[in-house]
């Protein structure tokens, strides 16, 4: 079994579009900023370097990330071991409201992908885990073993956008009757009959994405976090979000434009739109060809930026 060991912060996670993210935050040396996805500190460290009397609060639910954060310990930095869905509650508890900018680099860190025991990558054999928080209850193996065929069909179709989701669910349920599916290798073998030849990597990536989103309740957590940003950011504060698949990007795009995830923008009696943010990126910022060549994770990244509306903000 291939493994990858945790390393120091410089290679633990290579930040995508670092310069673009820093520019988007419009960092003020005395400002108060939040990195809701610390990972290995790839974005947090350079944000911290731009602060003088300001403060950075970084969230992550992963114990490995907490270990990496120890290297940044100082009077201008606070690490918060929590899911970013607890954004407002945690910042209030730290007396850190309002803030000048929020950065979210969604998805899985390079370290998590490269550590076989975490079960995020199709490249290794290892346990079907996929928990962002290693202390959480539900693993991918439990989803595969316990979910009904209808439930599996739902998550593969909805979260993985797998075209043959119904066939995939049936194939997996049939396979698990004969043998337990607890590892990545066993999962690949179980679903091999419905894996398109020549498109194995893309297909497995979709399957893994679906399981990971379900295990970590990622889309619900993202929506909860985004809804809190309007109360957390000061007027003129920046919301900077980088996503890696269409499901996340669609939620981010809609929220920034409408202040909601579905339906039309709310309007008052006079037809004026009620939106908490002003969108600064009509089209998402994408990584340069040079960066994609150096870091394949950057290929699917989409960066969106919005500013907390002055006239709509609540004191």
JSON list of C-alpha atoms in Angstrom, two decimals, residues 81-292:
[
{"chain": "A", "resi": 81, "resn": "UNK", "atom": "CA", "xyz": [-10.48, 23.65, 15.66]},
{"chain": "A", "resi": 82, "resn": "UNK", "atom": "CA", "xyz": [-14.01, 23.64, 14.27]},
{"chain": "A", "resi": 83, "resn": "UNK", "atom": "CA", "xyz": [-16.10, 23.14, 11.16]},
{"chain": "A", "resi": 84, "resn": "UNK", "atom": "CA", "xyz": [-16.59, 26.40, 9.29]},
{"chain": "A", "resi": 85, "resn": "UNK", "atom": "CA", "xyz": [-20.35, 25.96, 9.64]},
{"chain": "A", "resi": 86, "resn": "UNK", "atom": "CA", "xyz": [-19.75, 27.28, 13.19]},
{"chain": "A", "resi": 87, "resn": "UNK", "atom": "CA", "xyz": [-18.20, 30.49, 11.83]},
{"chain": "A", "resi": 88, "resn": "UNK", "atom": "CA", "xyz": [-20.31, 33.14, 13.57]},
{"chain": "A", "resi": 89, "resn": "UNK", "atom": "CA", "xyz": [-20.56, 31.30, 16.89]},
{"chain": "A", "resi": 90, "resn": "UNK", "atom": "CA", "xyz": [-16.81, 30.72, 17.13]},
{"chain": "A", "resi": 91, "resn": "UNK", "atom": "CA", "xyz": [-15.83, 34.26, 16.09]},
{"chain": "A", "resi": 92, "resn": "UNK", "atom": "CA", "xyz": [-18.30, 35.71, 18.59]},
{"chain": "A", "resi": 93, "resn": "UNK", "atom": "CA", "xyz": [-16.80, 33.52, 21.32]},
{"chain": "A", "resi": 94, "resn": "UNK", "atom": "CA", "xyz": [-13.35, 34.95, 20.46]},
{"chain": "A", "resi": 95, "resn": "UNK", "atom": "CA", "xyz": [-14.64, 38.54, 20.41]},
{"chain": "A", "resi": 96, "resn": "UNK", "atom": "CA", "xyz": [-13.67, 38.75, 16.75]},
{"chain": "A", "resi": 97, "resn": "UNK", "atom": "CA", "xyz": [-16.70, 40.38, 15.10]},
{"chain": "A", "resi": 98, "resn": "UNK", "atom": "CA", "xyz": [-16.94, 41.95, 12.59]},
{"chain": "A", "resi": 99, "resn": "UNK", "atom": "CA", "xyz": [-14.15, 40.93, 10.20]},
{"chain": "A", "resi": 100, "resn": "UNK", "atom": "CA", "xyz": [-12.61, 42.55, 7.12]},
{"chain": "A", "resi": 101, "resn": "UNK", "atom": "CA", "xyz": [-12.27, 39.47, 4.94]},
{"chain": "A", "resi": 102, "resn": "UNK", "atom": "CA", "xyz": [-13.08, 35.78, 4.69]},
{"chain": "A", "resi": 103, "resn": "UNK", "atom": "CA", "xyz": [-11.23, 33.25, 2.54]},
{"chain": "A", "resi": 104, "resn": "UNK", "atom": "CA", "xyz": [-12.54, 29.76, 1.77]},
{"chain": "A", "resi": 105, "resn": "UNK", "atom": "CA", "xyz": [-10.47, 27.29, -0.26]},
{"chain": "A", "resi": 106, "resn": "UNK", "atom": "CA", "xyz": [-12.97, 24.45, -0.55]},
{"chain": "A", "resi": 107, "resn": "UNK", "atom": "CA", "xyz": [-12.30, 20.78, -1.14]},
{"chain": "A", "resi": 108, "resn": "UNK", "atom": "CA", "xyz": [-9.54, 18.47, 0.04]},
{"chain": "A", "resi": 109, "resn": "UNK", "atom": "CA", "xyz": [-6.01, 19.57, 0.91]},
{"chain": "A", "resi": 110, "resn": "UNK", "atom": "CA", "xyz": [-2.99, 18.14, -0.89]},
{"chain": "A", "resi": 111, "resn": "UNK", "atom": "CA", "xyz": [-1.97, 16.47, 2.37]},
{"chain": "A", "resi": 112, "resn": "UNK", "atom": "CA", "xyz": [-5.31, 14.75, 2.74]},
{"chain": "A", "resi": 113, "resn": "UNK", "atom": "CA", "xyz": [-5.18, 13.52, -0.86]},
{"chain": "A", "resi": 114, "resn": "UNK", "atom": "CA", "xyz": [-1.61, 12.27, -0.43]},
{"chain": "A", "resi": 115, "resn": "UNK", "atom": "CA", "xyz": [-2.11, 10.40, 2.85]},
{"chain": "A", "resi": 116, "resn": "UNK", "atom": "CA", "xyz": [-3.38, 6.94, 1.95]},
{"chain": "A", "resi": 117, "resn": "UNK", "atom": "CA", "xyz": [-4.88, 6.23, 5.37]},
{"chain": "A", "resi": 118, "resn": "UNK", "atom": "CA", "xyz": [-7.32, 9.12, 4.95]},
{"chain": "A", "resi": 119, "resn": "UNK", "atom": "CA", "xyz": [-8.95, 7.37, 1.98]},
{"chain": "A", "resi": 120, "resn": "UNK", "atom": "CA", "xyz": [-9.51, 10.46, -0.19]},
{"chain": "A", "resi": 121, "resn": "UNK", "atom": "CA", "xyz": [-7.47, 9.46, -3.23]},
{"chain": "A", "resi": 122, "resn": "UNK", "atom": "CA", "xyz": [-8.08, 6.83, -5.87]},
{"chain": "A", "resi": 123, "resn": "UNK", "atom": "CA", "xyz": [-4.30, 6.57, -6.35]},
{"chain": "A", "resi": 124, "resn": "UNK", "atom": "CA", "xyz": [-3.68, 4.48, -3.23]},
{"chain": "A", "resi": 125, "resn": "UNK", "atom": "CA", "xyz": [-5.18, 1.50, -1.52]},
{"chain": "A", "resi": 126, "resn": "UNK", "atom": "CA", "xyz": [-6.32, 2.24, 1.99]},
{"chain": "A", "resi": 127, "resn": "UNK", "atom": "CA", "xyz": [-9.40, 2.35, 4.19]},
{"chain": "A", "resi": 128, "resn": "UNK", "atom": "CA", "xyz": [-12.59, 3.91, 2.83]},
{"chain": "A", "resi": 129, "resn": "UNK", "atom": "CA", "xyz": [-12.53, 6.76, 5.33]},
{"chain": "A", "resi": 130, "resn": "UNK", "atom": "CA", "xyz": [-12.83, 10.25, 3.72]},
{"chain": "A", "resi": 131, "resn": "UNK", "atom": "CA", "xyz": [-13.58, 12.09, 6.97]},
{"chain": "A", "resi": 132, "resn": "UNK", "atom": "CA", "xyz": [-12.37, 15.70, 7.06]},
{"chain": "A", "resi": 133, "resn": "UNK", "atom": "CA", "xyz": [-12.61, 15.41, 10.84]},
{"chain": "A", "resi": 134, "resn": "UNK", "atom": "CA", "xyz": [-10.98, 12.08, 11.77]},
{"chain": "A", "resi": 135, "resn": "UNK", "atom": "CA", "xyz": [-13.05, 12.03, 14.96]},
{"chain": "A", "resi": 136, "resn": "UNK", "atom": "CA", "xyz": [-16.39, 12.22, 13.14]},
{"chain": "A", "resi": 137, "resn": "UNK", "atom": "CA", "xyz": [-18.68, 9.20, 13.33]},
{"chain": "A", "resi": 138, "resn": "UNK", "atom": "CA", "xyz": [-19.49, 8.29, 9.72]},
{"chain": "A", "resi": 139, "resn": "UNK", "atom": "CA", "xyz": [-16.92, 6.91, 7.26]},
{"chain": "A", "resi": 140, "resn": "UNK", "atom": "CA", "xyz": [-17.23, 6.21, 3.54]},
{"chain": "A", "resi": 141, "resn": "UNK", "atom": "CA", "xyz": [-17.04, 2.48, 4.33]},
{"chain": "A", "resi": 142, "resn": "UNK", "atom": "CA", "xyz": [-20.17, 2.81, 6.46]},
{"chain": "A", "resi": 143, "resn": "UNK", "atom": "CA", "xyz": [-22.00, 4.68, 3.70]},
{"chain": "A", "resi": 144, "resn": "UNK", "atom": "CA", "xyz": [-21.07, 1.96, 1.21]},
{"chain": "A", "resi": 145, "resn": "UNK", "atom": "CA", "xyz": [-22.07, -0.83, 3.61]},
{"chain": "A", "resi": 146, "resn": "UNK", "atom": "CA", "xyz": [-25.25, 0.59, 5.14]},
{"chain": "A", "resi": 147, "resn": "UNK", "atom": "CA", "xyz": [-26.98, 2.87, 2.63]},
{"chain": "A", "resi": 148, "resn": "UNK", "atom": "CA", "xyz": [-29.88, 1.46, 0.66]},
{"chain": "A", "resi": 149, "resn": "UNK", "atom": "CA", "xyz": [-29.69, 1.17, -3.12]},
{"chain": "A", "resi": 150, "resn": "UNK", "atom": "CA", "xyz": [-32.00, 4.18, -3.44]},
{"chain": "A", "resi": 151, "resn": "UNK", "atom": "CA", "xyz": [-29.82, 6.27, -1.13]},
{"chain": "A", "resi": 152, "resn": "UNK", "atom": "CA", "xyz": [-26.66, 5.33, -3.02]},
{"chain": "A", "resi": 153, "resn": "UNK", "atom": "CA", "xyz": [-28.38, 6.15, -6.31]},
{"chain": "A", "resi": 154, "resn": "UNK", "atom": "CA", "xyz": [-29.25, 9.58, -4.90]},
{"chain": "A", "resi": 155, "resn": "UNK", "atom": "CA", "xyz": [-25.76, 10.52, -3.72]},
{"chain": "A", "resi": 156, "resn": "UNK", "atom": "CA", "xyz": [-23.95, 9.18, -6.81]},
{"chain": "A", "resi": 157, "resn": "UNK", "atom": "CA", "xyz": [-26.35, 11.05, -9.09]},
{"chain": "A", "resi": 158, "resn": "UNK", "atom": "CA", "xyz": [-26.65, 14.24, -7.08]},
{"chain": "A", "resi": 159, "resn": "UNK", "atom": "CA", "xyz": [-23.17, 14.67, -5.59]},
{"chain": "A", "resi": 160, "resn": "UNK", "atom": "CA", "xyz": [-21.04, 12.80, -8.13]},
{"chain": "A", "resi": 161, "resn": "UNK", "atom": "CA", "xyz": [-23.14, 13.62, -11.21]},
{"chain": "A", "resi": 162, "resn": "UNK", "atom": "CA", "xyz": [-22.49, 10.04, -12.30]},
{"chain": "A", "resi": 163, "resn": "UNK", "atom": "CA", "xyz": [-24.42, 9.29, -15.51]},
{"chain": "A", "resi": 164, "resn": "UNK", "atom": "CA", "xyz": [-25.11, 5.63, -14.66]},
{"chain": "A", "resi": 165, "resn": "UNK", "atom": "CA", "xyz": [-25.80, 6.27, -10.96]},
{"chain": "A", "resi": 166, "resn": "UNK", "atom": "CA", "xyz": [-28.68, 3.79, -10.80]},
{"chain": "A", "resi": 167, "resn": "UNK", "atom": "CA", "xyz": [-26.59, 0.99, -12.33]},
{"chain": "A", "resi": 168, "resn": "UNK", "atom": "CA", "xyz": [-23.67, 1.90, -10.08]},
{"chain": "A", "resi": 169, "resn": "UNK", "atom": "CA", "xyz": [-25.81, 1.71, -6.94]},
{"chain": "A", "resi": 170, "resn": "UNK", "atom": "CA", "xyz": [-27.25, -1.67, -7.96]},
{"chain": "A", "resi": 171, "resn": "UNK", "atom": "CA", "xyz": [-23.79, -3.03, -8.80]},
{"chain": "A", "resi": 172, "resn": "UNK", "atom": "CA", "xyz": [-22.39, -1.95, -5.45]},
{"chain": "A", "resi": 173, "resn": "UNK", "atom": "CA", "xyz": [-25.28, -3.36, -3.43]},
{"chain": "A", "resi": 174, "resn": "UNK", "atom": "CA", "xyz": [-24.98, -6.68, -5.28]},
{"chain": "A", "resi": 175, "resn": "UNK", "atom": "CA", "xyz": [-21.21, -6.80, -4.72]},
{"chain": "A", "resi": 176, "resn": "UNK", "atom": "CA", "xyz": [-21.39, -6.07, -0.98]},
{"chain": "A", "resi": 177, "resn": "UNK", "atom": "CA", "xyz": [-23.72, -9.03, -0.44]},
{"chain": "A", "resi": 178, "resn": "UNK", "atom": "CA", "xyz": [-20.86, -11.34, -1.35]},
{"chain": "A", "resi": 179, "resn": "UNK", "atom": "CA", "xyz": [-17.94, -9.46, 0.18]},
{"chain": "A", "resi": 180, "resn": "UNK", "atom": "CA", "xyz": [-17.46, -6.52, 2.50]},
{"chain": "A", "resi": 181, "resn": "UNK", "atom": "CA", "xyz": [-16.27, -3.33, 0.79]},
{"chain": "A", "resi": 182, "resn": "UNK", "atom": "CA", "xyz": [-14.00, -1.61, 3.31]},
{"chain": "A", "resi": 183, "resn": "UNK", "atom": "CA", "xyz": [-11.01, -0.44, 1.26]},
{"chain": "A", "resi": 184, "resn": "UNK", "atom": "CA", "xyz": [-10.39, 1.62, -1.85]},
{"chain": "A", "resi": 185, "resn": "UNK", "atom": "CA", "xyz": [-9.19, -1.48, -3.69]},
{"chain": "A", "resi": 186, "resn": "UNK", "atom": "CA", "xyz": [-12.31, -3.42, -2.74]},
{"chain": "A", "resi": 187, "resn": "UNK", "atom": "CA", "xyz": [-14.52, -0.54, -3.90]},
{"chain": "A", "resi": 188, "resn": "UNK", "atom": "CA", "xyz": [-12.77, -0.32, -7.27]},
{"chain": "A", "resi": 189, "resn": "UNK", "atom": "CA", "xyz": [-13.18, -4.07, -7.72]},
{"chain": "A", "resi": 190, "resn": "UNK", "atom": "CA", "xyz": [-16.84, -3.98, -6.70]},
{"chain": "A", "resi": 191, "resn": "UNK", "atom": "CA", "xyz": [-17.80, -1.28, -9.21]},
{"chain": "A", "resi": 192, "resn": "UNK", "atom": "CA", "xyz": [-15.47, -2.40, -12.02]},
{"chain": "A", "resi": 193, "resn": "UNK", "atom": "CA", "xyz": [-18.37, -3.88, -14.09]},
{"chain": "A", "resi": 194, "resn": "UNK", "atom": "CA", "xyz": [-19.93, -0.42, -14.51]},
{"chain": "A", "resi": 195, "resn": "UNK", "atom": "CA", "xyz": [-16.75, 1.66, -14.72]},
{"chain": "A", "resi": 196, "resn": "UNK", "atom": "CA", "xyz": [-16.39, 3.01, -18.30]},
{"chain": "A", "resi": 197, "resn": "UNK", "atom": "CA", "xyz": [-13.25, 1.73, -20.02]},
{"chain": "A", "resi": 198, "resn": "UNK", "atom": "CA", "xyz": [-10.82, 4.47, -20.90]},
{"chain": "A", "resi": 199, "resn": "UNK", "atom": "CA", "xyz": [-12.51, 6.87, -18.46]},
{"chain": "A", "resi": 200, "resn": "UNK", "atom": "CA", "xyz": [-11.67, 5.10, -15.22]},
{"chain": "A", "resi": 201, "resn": "UNK", "atom": "CA", "xyz": [-9.92, 8.02, -13.51]},
{"chain": "A", "resi": 202, "resn": "UNK", "atom": "CA", "xyz": [-12.70, 10.54, -14.15]},
{"chain": "A", "resi": 203, "resn": "UNK", "atom": "CA", "xyz": [-15.40, 8.07, -13.16]},
{"chain": "A", "resi": 204, "resn": "UNK", "atom": "CA", "xyz": [-13.69, 7.08, -9.92]},
{"chain": "A", "resi": 205, "resn": "UNK", "atom": "CA", "xyz": [-13.12, 10.75, -9.10]},
{"chain": "A", "resi": 206, "resn": "UNK", "atom": "CA", "xyz": [-16.89, 11.34, -9.43]},
{"chain": "A", "resi": 207, "resn": "UNK", "atom": "CA", "xyz": [-17.69, 8.35, -7.23]},
{"chain": "A", "resi": 208, "resn": "UNK", "atom": "CA", "xyz": [-15.19, 9.47, -4.57]},
{"chain": "A", "resi": 209, "resn": "UNK", "atom": "CA", "xyz": [-16.51, 13.04, -4.71]},
{"chain": "A", "resi": 210, "resn": "UNK", "atom": "CA", "xyz": [-20.04, 11.79, -4.05]},
{"chain": "A", "resi": 211, "resn": "UNK", "atom": "CA", "xyz": [-18.98, 9.68, -1.07]},
{"chain": "A", "resi": 212, "resn": "UNK", "atom": "CA", "xyz": [-16.80, 12.47, 0.37]},
{"chain": "A", "resi": 213, "resn": "UNK", "atom": "CA", "xyz": [-19.57, 15.06, 0.13]},
{"chain": "A", "resi": 214, "resn": "UNK", "atom": "CA", "xyz": [-22.00, 12.69, 1.85]},
{"chain": "A", "resi": 215, "resn": "UNK", "atom": "CA", "xyz": [-19.58, 11.69, 4.61]},
{"chain": "A", "resi": 216, "resn": "UNK", "atom": "CA", "xyz": [-18.73, 15.29, 5.47]},
{"chain": "A", "resi": 217, "resn": "UNK", "atom": "CA", "xyz": [-22.12, 16.89, 4.72]},
{"chain": "A", "resi": 218, "resn": "UNK", "atom": "CA", "xyz": [-20.11, 19.34, 2.64]},
{"chain": "A", "resi": 219, "resn": "UNK", "atom": "CA", "xyz": [-22.80, 21.16, 0.69]},
{"chain": "A", "resi": 220, "resn": "UNK", "atom": "CA", "xyz": [-24.99, 21.80, 3.74]},
{"chain": "A", "resi": 221, "resn": "UNK", "atom": "CA", "xyz": [-21.96, 23.02, 5.70]},
{"chain": "A", "resi": 222, "resn": "UNK", "atom": "CA", "xyz": [-20.99, 25.34, 2.84]},
{"chain": "A", "resi": 223, "resn": "UNK", "atom": "CA", "xyz": [-24.47, 26.85, 2.69]},
{"chain": "A", "resi": 224, "resn": "UNK", "atom": "CA", "xyz": [-24.57, 27.37, 6.45]},
{"chain": "A", "resi": 225, "resn": "UNK", "atom": "CA", "xyz": [-21.16, 29.08, 6.39]},
{"chain": "A", "resi": 226, "resn": "UNK", "atom": "CA", "xyz": [-22.02, 31.34, 3.46]},
{"chain": "A", "resi": 227, "resn": "UNK", "atom": "CA", "xyz": [-25.28, 32.48, 5.06]},
{"chain": "A", "resi": 228, "resn": "UNK", "atom": "CA", "xyz": [-23.33, 33.61, 8.14]},
{"chain": "A", "resi": 229, "resn": "UNK", "atom": "CA", "xyz": [-20.84, 35.70, 6.16]},
{"chain": "A", "resi": 230, "resn": "UNK", "atom": "CA", "xyz": [-23.34, 38.54, 5.70]},
{"chain": "A", "resi": 231, "resn": "UNK", "atom": "CA", "xyz": [-23.52, 38.95, 9.49]},
{"chain": "A", "resi": 232, "resn": "UNK", "atom": "CA", "xyz": [-19.81, 38.37, 10.09]},
{"chain": "A", "resi": 233, "resn": "UNK", "atom": "CA", "xyz": [-18.31, 40.76, 7.51]},
{"chain": "A", "resi": 234, "resn": "UNK", "atom": "CA", "xyz": [-18.21, 44.50, 8.07]},
{"chain": "A", "resi": 235, "resn": "UNK", "atom": "CA", "xyz": [-19.53, 46.81, 5.29]},
{"chain": "A", "resi": 236, "resn": "UNK", "atom": "CA", "xyz": [-16.97, 46.71, 2.48]},
{"chain": "A", "resi": 237, "resn": "UNK", "atom": "CA", "xyz": [-15.46, 43.44, 3.73]},
{"chain": "A", "resi": 238, "resn": "UNK", "atom": "CA", "xyz": [-14.45, 40.84, 1.17]},
{"chain": "A", "resi": 239, "resn": "UNK", "atom": "CA", "xyz": [-15.74, 37.30, 0.69]},
{"chain": "A", "resi": 240, "resn": "UNK", "atom": "CA", "xyz": [-13.31, 35.20, -1.37]},
{"chain": "A", "resi": 241, "resn": "UNK", "atom": "CA", "xyz": [-14.27, 31.62, -2.22]},
{"chain": "A", "resi": 242, "resn": "UNK", "atom": "CA", "xyz": [-12.44, 29.07, -4.35]},
{"chain": "A", "resi": 243, "resn": "UNK", "atom": "CA", "xyz": [-14.33, 25.94, -5.41]},
{"chain": "A", "resi": 244, "resn": "UNK", "atom": "CA", "xyz": [-13.33, 22.85, -7.35]},
{"chain": "A", "resi": 245, "resn": "UNK", "atom": "CA", "xyz": [-16.54, 21.40, -8.74]},
{"chain": "A", "resi": 246, "resn": "UNK", "atom": "CA", "xyz": [-19.76, 22.73, -10.21]},
{"chain": "A", "resi": 247, "resn": "UNK", "atom": "CA", "xyz": [-21.96, 21.89, -7.22]},
{"chain": "A", "resi": 248, "resn": "UNK", "atom": "CA", "xyz": [-19.95, 24.16, -4.92]},
{"chain": "A", "resi": 249, "resn": "UNK", "atom": "CA", "xyz": [-19.40, 26.85, -7.53]},
{"chain": "A", "resi": 250, "resn": "UNK", "atom": "CA", "xyz": [-23.11, 27.08, -8.30]},
{"chain": "A", "resi": 251, "resn": "UNK", "atom": "CA", "xyz": [-23.95, 27.64, -4.63]},
{"chain": "A", "resi": 252, "resn": "UNK", "atom": "CA", "xyz": [-21.23, 30.27, -4.26]},
{"chain": "A", "resi": 253, "resn": "UNK", "atom": "CA", "xyz": [-22.24, 32.07, -7.46]},
{"chain": "A", "resi": 254, "resn": "UNK", "atom": "CA", "xyz": [-25.92, 32.19, -6.53]},
{"chain": "A", "resi": 255, "resn": "UNK", "atom": "CA", "xyz": [-25.27, 33.30, -2.97]},
{"chain": "A", "resi": 256, "resn": "UNK", "atom": "CA", "xyz": [-22.96, 36.13, -3.95]},
{"chain": "A", "resi": 257, "resn": "UNK", "atom": "CA", "xyz": [-25.37, 37.37, -6.61]},
{"chain": "A", "resi": 258, "resn": "UNK", "atom": "CA", "xyz": [-28.70, 36.88, -4.80]},
{"chain": "A", "resi": 259, "resn": "UNK", "atom": "CA", "xyz": [-28.00, 36.36, -1.10]},
{"chain": "A", "resi": 260, "resn": "UNK", "atom": "CA", "xyz": [-29.71, 32.97, -1.47]},
{"chain": "A", "resi": 261, "resn": "UNK", "atom": "CA", "xyz": [-29.02, 29.65, -3.18]},
{"chain": "A", "resi": 262, "resn": "UNK", "atom": "CA", "xyz": [-32.22, 29.08, -5.13]},
{"chain": "A", "resi": 263, "resn": "UNK", "atom": "CA", "xyz": [-34.90, 31.23, -6.68]},
{"chain": "A", "resi": 264, "resn": "UNK", "atom": "CA", "xyz": [-34.89, 34.87, -7.71]},
{"chain": "A", "resi": 265, "resn": "UNK", "atom": "CA", "xyz": [-33.43, 37.89, -5.96]},
{"chain": "A", "resi": 266, "resn": "UNK", "atom": "CA", "xyz": [-35.78, 39.39, -3.37]},
{"chain": "A", "resi": 267, "resn": "UNK", "atom": "CA", "xyz": [-37.05, 42.89, -4.16]},
{"chain": "A", "resi": 268, "resn": "UNK", "atom": "CA", "xyz": [-38.84, 45.56, -2.13]},
{"chain": "A", "resi": 269, "resn": "UNK", "atom": "CA", "xyz": [-42.09, 47.34, -3.01]},
{"chain": "A", "resi": 270, "resn": "UNK", "atom": "CA", "xyz": [-40.21, 49.68, -5.36]},
{"chain": "A", "resi": 271, "resn": "UNK", "atom": "CA", "xyz": [-38.42, 46.87, -7.20]},
{"chain": "A", "resi": 272, "resn": "UNK", "atom": "CA", "xyz": [-35.07, 47.42, -5.53]},
{"chain": "A", "resi": 273, "resn": "UNK", "atom": "CA", "xyz": [-33.04, 44.24, -5.07]},
{"chain": "A", "resi": 274, "resn": "UNK", "atom": "CA", "xyz": [-32.14, 43.08, -1.56]},
{"chain": "A", "resi": 275, "resn": "UNK", "atom": "CA", "xyz": [-28.67, 41.55, -1.85]},
{"chain": "A", "resi": 276, "resn": "UNK", "atom": "CA", "xyz": [-26.08, 41.56, 0.93]},
{"chain": "A", "resi": 277, "resn": "UNK", "atom": "CA", "xyz": [-23.13, 41.47, -1.48]},
{"chain": "A", "resi": 278, "resn": "UNK", "atom": "CA", "xyz": [-21.78, 43.22, -4.54]},
{"chain": "A", "resi": 279, "resn": "UNK", "atom": "CA", "xyz": [-20.21, 40.72, -6.93]},
{"chain": "A", "resi": 280, "resn": "UNK", "atom": "CA", "xyz": [-16.70, 41.70, -8.07]},
{"chain": "A", "resi": 281, "resn": "UNK", "atom": "CA", "xyz": [-16.19, 38.76, -10.43]},
{"chain": "A", "resi": 282, "resn": "UNK", "atom": "CA", "xyz": [-18.87, 38.36, -13.08]},
{"chain": "A", "resi": 283, "resn": "UNK", "atom": "CA", "xyz": [-16.86, 35.41, -14.35]},
{"chain": "A", "resi": 284, "resn": "UNK", "atom": "CA", "xyz": [-14.76, 33.30, -11.98]},
{"chain": "A", "resi": 285, "resn": "UNK", "atom": "CA", "xyz": [-11.00, 33.82, -11.87]},
{"chain": "A", "resi": 286, "resn": "UNK", "atom": "CA", "xyz": [-9.14, 30.73, -13.10]},
{"chain": "A", "resi": 287, "resn": "UNK", "atom": "CA", "xyz": [-5.54, 29.63, -12.68]},
{"chain": "A", "resi": 288, "resn": "UNK", "atom": "CA", "xyz": [-2.97, 30.45, -15.34]},
{"chain": "A", "resi": 289, "resn": "UNK", "atom": "CA", "xyz": [-1.70, 27.76, -17.70]},
{"chain": "A", "resi": 290, "resn": "UNK", "atom": "CA", "xyz": [1.67, 28.00, -15.93]},
{"chain": "A", "resi": 291, "resn": "UNK", "atom": "CA", "xyz": [0.14, 27.27, -12.53]},
{"chain": "A", "resi": 292, "resn": "UNK", "atom": "CA", "xyz": [-1.95, 24.40, -13.87]}
]
